[in-house]
CSV table of C-alpha atoms and ligand atoms in Angstrom, one decimal:
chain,number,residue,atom,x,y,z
A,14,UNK,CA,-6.1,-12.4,23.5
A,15,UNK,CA,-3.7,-15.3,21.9
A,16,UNK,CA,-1.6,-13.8,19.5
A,17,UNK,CA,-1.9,-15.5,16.1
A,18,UNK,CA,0.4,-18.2,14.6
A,19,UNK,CA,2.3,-17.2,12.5
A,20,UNK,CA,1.9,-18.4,8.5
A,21,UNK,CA,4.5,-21.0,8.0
A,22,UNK,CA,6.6,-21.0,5.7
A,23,UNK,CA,5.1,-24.0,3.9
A,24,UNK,CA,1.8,-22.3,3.7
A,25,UNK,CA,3.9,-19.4,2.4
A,26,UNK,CA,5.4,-21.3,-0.6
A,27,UNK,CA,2.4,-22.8,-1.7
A,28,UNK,CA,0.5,-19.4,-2.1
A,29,UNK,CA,4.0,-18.1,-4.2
A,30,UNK,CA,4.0,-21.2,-6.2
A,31,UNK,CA,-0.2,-20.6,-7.1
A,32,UNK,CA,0.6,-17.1,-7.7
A,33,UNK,CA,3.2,-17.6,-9.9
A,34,UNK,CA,1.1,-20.0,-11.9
A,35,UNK,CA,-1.7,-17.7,-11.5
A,36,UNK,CA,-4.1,-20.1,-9.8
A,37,UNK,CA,-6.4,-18.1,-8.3
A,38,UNK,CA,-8.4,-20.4,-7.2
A,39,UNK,CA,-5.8,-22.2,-5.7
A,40,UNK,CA,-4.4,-18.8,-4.1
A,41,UNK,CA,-8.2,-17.8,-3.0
A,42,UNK,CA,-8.5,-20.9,-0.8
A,43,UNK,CA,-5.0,-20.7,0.3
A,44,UNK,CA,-6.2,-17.3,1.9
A,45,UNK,CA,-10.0,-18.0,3.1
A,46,UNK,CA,-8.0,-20.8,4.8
A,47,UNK,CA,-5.6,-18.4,7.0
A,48,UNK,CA,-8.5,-16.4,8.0
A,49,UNK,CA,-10.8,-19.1,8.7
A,50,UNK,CA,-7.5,-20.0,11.3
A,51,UNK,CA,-7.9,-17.0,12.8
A,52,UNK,CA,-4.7,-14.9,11.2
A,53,UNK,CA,-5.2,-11.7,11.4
A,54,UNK,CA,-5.7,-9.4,7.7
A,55,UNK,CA,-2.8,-7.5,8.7
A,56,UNK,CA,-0.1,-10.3,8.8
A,57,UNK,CA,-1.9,-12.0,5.5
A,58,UNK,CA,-1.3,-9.1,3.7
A,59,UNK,CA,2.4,-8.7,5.0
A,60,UNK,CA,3.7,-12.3,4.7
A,61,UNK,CA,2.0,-13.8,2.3
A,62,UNK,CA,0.4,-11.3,-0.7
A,63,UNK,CA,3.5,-8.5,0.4
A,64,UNK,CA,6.1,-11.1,0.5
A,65,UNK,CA,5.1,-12.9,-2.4
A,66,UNK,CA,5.6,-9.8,-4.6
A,67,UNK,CA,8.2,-8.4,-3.1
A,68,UNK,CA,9.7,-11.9,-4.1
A,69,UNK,CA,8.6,-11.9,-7.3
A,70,UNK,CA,10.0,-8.8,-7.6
A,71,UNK,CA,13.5,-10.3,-7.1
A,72,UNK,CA,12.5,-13.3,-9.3
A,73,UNK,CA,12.1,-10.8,-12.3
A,74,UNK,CA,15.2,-8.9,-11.7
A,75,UNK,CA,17.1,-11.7,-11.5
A,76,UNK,CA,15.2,-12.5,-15.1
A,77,UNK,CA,13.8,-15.8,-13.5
A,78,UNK,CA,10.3,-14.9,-14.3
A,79,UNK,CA,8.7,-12.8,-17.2
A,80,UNK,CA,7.1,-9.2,-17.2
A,81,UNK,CA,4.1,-11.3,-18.2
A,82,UNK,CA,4.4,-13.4,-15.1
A,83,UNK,CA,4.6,-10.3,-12.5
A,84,UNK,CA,1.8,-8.7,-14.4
A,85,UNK,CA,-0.4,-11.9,-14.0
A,86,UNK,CA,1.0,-12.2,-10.3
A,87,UNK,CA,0.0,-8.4,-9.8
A,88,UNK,CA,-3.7,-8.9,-11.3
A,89,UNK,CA,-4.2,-11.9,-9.2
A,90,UNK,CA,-3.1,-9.9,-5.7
A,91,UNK,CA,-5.7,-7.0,-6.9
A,92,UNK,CA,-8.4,-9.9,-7.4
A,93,UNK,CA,-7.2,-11.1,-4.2
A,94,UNK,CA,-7.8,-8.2,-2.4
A,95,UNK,CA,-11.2,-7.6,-3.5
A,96,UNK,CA,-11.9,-11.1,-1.7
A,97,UNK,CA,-11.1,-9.8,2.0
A,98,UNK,CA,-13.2,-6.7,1.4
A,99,UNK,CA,-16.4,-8.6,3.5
A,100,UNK,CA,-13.9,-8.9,6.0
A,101,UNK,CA,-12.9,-5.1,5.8
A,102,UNK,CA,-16.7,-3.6,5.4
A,103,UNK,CA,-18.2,-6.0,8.5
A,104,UNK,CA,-16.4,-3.4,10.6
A,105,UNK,CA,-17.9,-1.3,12.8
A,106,UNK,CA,-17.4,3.2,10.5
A,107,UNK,CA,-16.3,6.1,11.8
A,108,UNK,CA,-16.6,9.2,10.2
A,109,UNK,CA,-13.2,9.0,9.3
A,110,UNK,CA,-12.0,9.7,5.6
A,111,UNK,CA,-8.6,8.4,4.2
A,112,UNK,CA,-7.8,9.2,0.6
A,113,UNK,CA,-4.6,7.1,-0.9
A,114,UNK,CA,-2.8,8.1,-4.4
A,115,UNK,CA,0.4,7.1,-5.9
A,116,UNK,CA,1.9,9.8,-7.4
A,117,UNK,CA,2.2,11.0,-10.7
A,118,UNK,CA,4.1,8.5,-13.2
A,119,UNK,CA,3.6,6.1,-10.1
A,120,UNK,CA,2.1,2.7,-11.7
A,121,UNK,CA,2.8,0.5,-8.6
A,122,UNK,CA,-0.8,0.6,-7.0
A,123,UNK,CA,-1.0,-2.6,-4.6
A,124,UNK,CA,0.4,-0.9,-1.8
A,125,UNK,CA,-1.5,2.3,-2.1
A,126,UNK,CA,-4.7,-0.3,-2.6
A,127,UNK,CA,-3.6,-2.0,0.6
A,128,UNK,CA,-3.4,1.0,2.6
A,129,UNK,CA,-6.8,2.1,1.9
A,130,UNK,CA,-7.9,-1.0,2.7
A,131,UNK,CA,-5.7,-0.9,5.9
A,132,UNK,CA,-8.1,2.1,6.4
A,133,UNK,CA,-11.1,-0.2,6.0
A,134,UNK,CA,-10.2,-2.3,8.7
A,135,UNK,CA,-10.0,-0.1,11.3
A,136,UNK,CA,-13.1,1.6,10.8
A,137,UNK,CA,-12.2,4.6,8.6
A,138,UNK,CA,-13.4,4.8,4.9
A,139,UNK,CA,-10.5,4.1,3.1
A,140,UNK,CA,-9.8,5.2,-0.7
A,141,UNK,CA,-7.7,4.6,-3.3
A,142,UNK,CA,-7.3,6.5,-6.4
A,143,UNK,CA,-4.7,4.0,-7.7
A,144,UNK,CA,-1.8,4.6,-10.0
A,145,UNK,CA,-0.5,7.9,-11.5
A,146,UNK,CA,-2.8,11.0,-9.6
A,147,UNK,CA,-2.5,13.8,-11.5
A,148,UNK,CA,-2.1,16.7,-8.7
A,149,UNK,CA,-5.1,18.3,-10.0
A,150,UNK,CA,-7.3,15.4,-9.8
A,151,UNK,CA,-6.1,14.6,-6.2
A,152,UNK,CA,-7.1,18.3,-5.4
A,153,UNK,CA,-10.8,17.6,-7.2
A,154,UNK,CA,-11.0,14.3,-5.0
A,155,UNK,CA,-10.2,15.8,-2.2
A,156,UNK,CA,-13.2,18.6,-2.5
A,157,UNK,CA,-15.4,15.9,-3.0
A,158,UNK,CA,-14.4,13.6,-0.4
A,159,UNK,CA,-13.5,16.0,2.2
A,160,UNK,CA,-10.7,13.4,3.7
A,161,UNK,CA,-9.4,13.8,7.3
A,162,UNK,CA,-5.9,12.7,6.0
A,163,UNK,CA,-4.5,12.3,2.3
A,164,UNK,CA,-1.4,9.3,1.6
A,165,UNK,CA,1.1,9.4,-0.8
A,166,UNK,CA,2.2,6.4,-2.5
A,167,UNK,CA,5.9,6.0,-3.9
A,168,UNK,CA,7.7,3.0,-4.8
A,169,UNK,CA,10.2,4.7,-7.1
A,170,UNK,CA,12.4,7.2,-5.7
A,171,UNK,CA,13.0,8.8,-9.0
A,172,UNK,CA,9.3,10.2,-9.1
A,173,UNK,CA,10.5,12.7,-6.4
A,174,UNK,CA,10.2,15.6,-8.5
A,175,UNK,CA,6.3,14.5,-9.1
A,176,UNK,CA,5.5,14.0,-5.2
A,177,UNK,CA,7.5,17.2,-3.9
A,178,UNK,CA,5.1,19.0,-6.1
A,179,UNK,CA,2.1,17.0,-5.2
A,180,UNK,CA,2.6,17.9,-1.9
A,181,UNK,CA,2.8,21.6,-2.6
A,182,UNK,CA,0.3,21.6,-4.2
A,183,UNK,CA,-1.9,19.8,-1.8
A,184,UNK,CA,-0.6,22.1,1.5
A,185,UNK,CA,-0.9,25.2,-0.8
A,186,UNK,CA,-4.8,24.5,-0.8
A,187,UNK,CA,-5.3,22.6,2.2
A,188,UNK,CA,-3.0,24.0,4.7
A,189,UNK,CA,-4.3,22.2,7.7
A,190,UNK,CA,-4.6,18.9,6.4
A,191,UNK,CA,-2.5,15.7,7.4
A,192,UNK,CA,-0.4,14.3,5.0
A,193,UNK,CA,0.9,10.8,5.3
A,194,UNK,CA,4.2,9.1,3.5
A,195,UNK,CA,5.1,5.9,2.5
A,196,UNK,CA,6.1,3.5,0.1
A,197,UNK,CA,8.6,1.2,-1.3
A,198,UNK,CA,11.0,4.4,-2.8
A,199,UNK,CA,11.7,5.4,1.0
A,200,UNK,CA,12.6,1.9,2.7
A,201,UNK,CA,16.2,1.1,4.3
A,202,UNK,CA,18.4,3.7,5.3
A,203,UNK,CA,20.1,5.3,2.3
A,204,UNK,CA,18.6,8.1,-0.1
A,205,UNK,CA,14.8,6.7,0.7
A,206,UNK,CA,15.8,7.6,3.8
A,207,UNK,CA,17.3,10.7,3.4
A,208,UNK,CA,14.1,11.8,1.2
A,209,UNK,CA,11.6,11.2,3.9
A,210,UNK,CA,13.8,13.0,6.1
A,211,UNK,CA,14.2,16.1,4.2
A,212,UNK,CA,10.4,15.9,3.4
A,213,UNK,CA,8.5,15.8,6.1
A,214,UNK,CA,11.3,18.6,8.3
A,215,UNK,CA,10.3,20.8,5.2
A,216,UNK,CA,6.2,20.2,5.4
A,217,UNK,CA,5.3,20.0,9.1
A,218,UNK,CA,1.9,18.4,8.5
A,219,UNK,CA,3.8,15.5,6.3
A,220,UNK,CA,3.9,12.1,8.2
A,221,UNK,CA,6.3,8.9,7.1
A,222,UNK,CA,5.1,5.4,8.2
A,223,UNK,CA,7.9,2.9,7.4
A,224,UNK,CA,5.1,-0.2,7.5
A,225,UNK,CA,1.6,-1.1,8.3
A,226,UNK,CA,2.5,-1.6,11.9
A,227,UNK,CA,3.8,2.2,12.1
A,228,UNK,CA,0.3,2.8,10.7
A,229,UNK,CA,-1.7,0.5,12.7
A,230,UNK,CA,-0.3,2.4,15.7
A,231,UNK,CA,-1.2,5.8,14.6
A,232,UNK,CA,-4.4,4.6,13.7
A,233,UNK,CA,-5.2,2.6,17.5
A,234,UNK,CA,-4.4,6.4,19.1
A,235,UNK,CA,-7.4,7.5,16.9
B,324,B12,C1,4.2,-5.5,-9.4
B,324,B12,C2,5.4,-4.6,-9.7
B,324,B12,C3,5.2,-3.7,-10.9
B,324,B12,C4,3.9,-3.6,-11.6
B,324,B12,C5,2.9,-2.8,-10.7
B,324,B12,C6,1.5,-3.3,-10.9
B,324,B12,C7,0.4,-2.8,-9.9
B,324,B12,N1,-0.8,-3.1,-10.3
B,324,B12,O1,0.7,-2.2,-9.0
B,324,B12,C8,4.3,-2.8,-12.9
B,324,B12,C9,4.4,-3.7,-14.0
B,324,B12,C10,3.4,-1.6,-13.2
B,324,B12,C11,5.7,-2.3,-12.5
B,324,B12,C12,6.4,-1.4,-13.3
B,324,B12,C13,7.7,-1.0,-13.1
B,324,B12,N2,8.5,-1.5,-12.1
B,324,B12,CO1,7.9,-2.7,-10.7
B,324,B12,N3,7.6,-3.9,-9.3
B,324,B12,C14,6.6,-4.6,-9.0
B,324,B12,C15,6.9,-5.5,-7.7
B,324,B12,C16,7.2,-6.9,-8.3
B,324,B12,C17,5.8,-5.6,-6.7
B,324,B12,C18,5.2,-4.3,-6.1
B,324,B12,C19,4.2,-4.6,-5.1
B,324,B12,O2,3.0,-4.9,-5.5
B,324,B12,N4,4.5,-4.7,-3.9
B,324,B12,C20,3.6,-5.2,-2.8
B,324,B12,C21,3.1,-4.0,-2.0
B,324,B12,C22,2.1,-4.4,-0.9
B,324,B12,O3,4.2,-3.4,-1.3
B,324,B12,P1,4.6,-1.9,-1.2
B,324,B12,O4,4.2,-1.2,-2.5
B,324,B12,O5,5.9,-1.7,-0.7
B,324,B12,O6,3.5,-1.3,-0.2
B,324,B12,C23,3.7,-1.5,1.2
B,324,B12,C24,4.5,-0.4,1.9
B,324,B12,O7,5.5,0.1,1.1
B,324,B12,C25,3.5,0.6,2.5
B,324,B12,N5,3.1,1.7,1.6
B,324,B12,C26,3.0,1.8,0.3
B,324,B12,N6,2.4,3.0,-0.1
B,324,B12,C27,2.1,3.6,1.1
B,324,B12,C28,1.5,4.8,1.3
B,324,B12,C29,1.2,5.3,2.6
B,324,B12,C30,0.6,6.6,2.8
B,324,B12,C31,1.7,4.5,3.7
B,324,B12,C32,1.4,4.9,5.1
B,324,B12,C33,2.3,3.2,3.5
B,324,B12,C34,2.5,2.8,2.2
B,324,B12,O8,2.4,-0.2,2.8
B,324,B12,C35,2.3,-1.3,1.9
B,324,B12,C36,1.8,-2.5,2.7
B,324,B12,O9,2.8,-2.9,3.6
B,324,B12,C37,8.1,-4.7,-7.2
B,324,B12,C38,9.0,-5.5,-6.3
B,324,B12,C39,9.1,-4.9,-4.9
B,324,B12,N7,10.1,-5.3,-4.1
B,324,B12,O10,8.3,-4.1,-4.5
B,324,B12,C40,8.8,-4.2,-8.5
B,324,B12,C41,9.7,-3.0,-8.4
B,324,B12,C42,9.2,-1.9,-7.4
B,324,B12,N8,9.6,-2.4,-9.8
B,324,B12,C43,10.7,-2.1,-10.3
B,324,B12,C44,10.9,-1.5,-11.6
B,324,B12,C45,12.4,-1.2,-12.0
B,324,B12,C46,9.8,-1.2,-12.4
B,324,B12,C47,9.9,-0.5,-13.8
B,324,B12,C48,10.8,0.7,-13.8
B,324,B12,C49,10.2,-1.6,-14.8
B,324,B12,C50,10.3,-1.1,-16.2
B,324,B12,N9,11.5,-1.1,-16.7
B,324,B12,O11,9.3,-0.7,-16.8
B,324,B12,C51,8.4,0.0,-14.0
B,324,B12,C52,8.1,1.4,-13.4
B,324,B12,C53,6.7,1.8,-13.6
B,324,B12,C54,6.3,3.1,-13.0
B,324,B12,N10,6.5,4.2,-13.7
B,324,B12,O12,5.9,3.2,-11.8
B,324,B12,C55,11.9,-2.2,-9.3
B,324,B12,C56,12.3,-0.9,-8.7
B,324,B12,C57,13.8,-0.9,-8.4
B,324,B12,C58,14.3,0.5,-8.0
B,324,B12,N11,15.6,0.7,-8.2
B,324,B12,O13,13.6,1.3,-7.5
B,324,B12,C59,11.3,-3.3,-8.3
B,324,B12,C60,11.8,-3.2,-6.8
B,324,B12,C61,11.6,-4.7,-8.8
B,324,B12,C62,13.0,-5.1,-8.7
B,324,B12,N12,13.3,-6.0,-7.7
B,324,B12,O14,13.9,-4.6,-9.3
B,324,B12,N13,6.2,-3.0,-11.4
């Protein structure tokens, strides 16, 4: 198999600038066009809907953009998500059952979403409970889903408190369950790092996966 092109950087800048302006439609055909090329789901979600808000991201620190321009950006990526579902449910299921949450107080969702979907593509069920799980209602989900493997979604480090008890609570009721990590809070090599770290040597059956590709390999020795 030819590996794909990559998305050039002009393509790239075109989908920021519609995102930013929240063009939809403009972003919509920006993507159908990528996978009508051929490019793969995975790199469309890293670098172009990823890198667009990790850049906006930057844009609204900087105070170059308004709160009411990342929240637009942010609804337009969840509407654009929903578009590469026919792509994600034309795959062939397994039996396989992947519950994603953010943790409580945890509002940023599109990675969590993304996961799931991540699921999706390779054949598991794939599901997302979105922002702010309480403990309890990820423990009710999980009864009624019966997952093979539950992910935790942080992109702030300060919610640490929330997840270390979230995954108590989880491996106090379902000991033998796998437990996967990831998230914006835990990227680079400072005290993200150093939480993962302490995390998963104190809960054997906790996993951290630094980016999709981490996870795509886990999930091709399924
Ligand atoms: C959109 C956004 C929001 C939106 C989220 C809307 C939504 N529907 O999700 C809203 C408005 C809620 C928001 C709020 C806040 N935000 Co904000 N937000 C962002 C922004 C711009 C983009 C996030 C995003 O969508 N990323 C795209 C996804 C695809 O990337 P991702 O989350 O990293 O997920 C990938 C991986 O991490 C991984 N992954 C994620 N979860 C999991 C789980 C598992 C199991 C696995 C295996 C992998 C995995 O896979 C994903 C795909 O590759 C980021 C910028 C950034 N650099 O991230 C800031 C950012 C995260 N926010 C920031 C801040 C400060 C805040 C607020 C505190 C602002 C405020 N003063 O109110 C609040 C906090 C709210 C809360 N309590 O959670 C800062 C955090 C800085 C820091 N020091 O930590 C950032 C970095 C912006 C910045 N540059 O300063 N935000």
């Amino acid at each position: 198999m030819t590996a794909a092109a990559p998305i050039s950087e002009a393509c790239y800048q075109r989908y920021l600038a519609a995102l930013l302006a929240g063009d939809r439609p403009g972003c919509a055909d920006l993507l159908q066009g990528q996978l009508a090329a051929g490019v793969p789901l995975k790199q469309i979600y890293l670098d172009l809907m990823q890198r667009a808000m990790y850049e906006i991201g930057t844009l609204w620190e900087r105070n170059l953009v308004s709160v009411a321009t990342e929240h637009l950006a942010s609804a337009t990526t969840e509407v654009l998500l929903a578009l590469l579902y026919p792509r994600l449910f034309s795959q062939a299921h397994k039996d396989r059952r992947a519950l994603i949450a953010c943790v409580p107080q945890e509002y940023h969702q599109i990675g969590a979403r993304m996961v799931a979907d991540f699921f999706e593509l390779h054949g598991w069920h794939g599901f997302s409970l979105g922002a702010n799980t309480p403990s309890a209602d990820l423990l009710r989900s999980i009864a009624l889903h019966d997952p093979d493997v539950v992910g935790l979604s942080m992109s702030l480090l300060f919610h640490r408190a929330q997840l270390e008890a979230m995954i108590e609570s989880v491996s106090n009721a379902y000991p033998a369950l796998d437990l996967l990590l990831g998230g914006r809070a835990f990227q680079g090599d400072g005290a993200g790092c150093q939480a993962w770290q302490e995390l998963t040597a104190a809960y054997p059956r906790l996993r951290y996966f630094a980016s999709l590709n981490e996870l795509e390999e886990y999930l091709s020795g399924d």
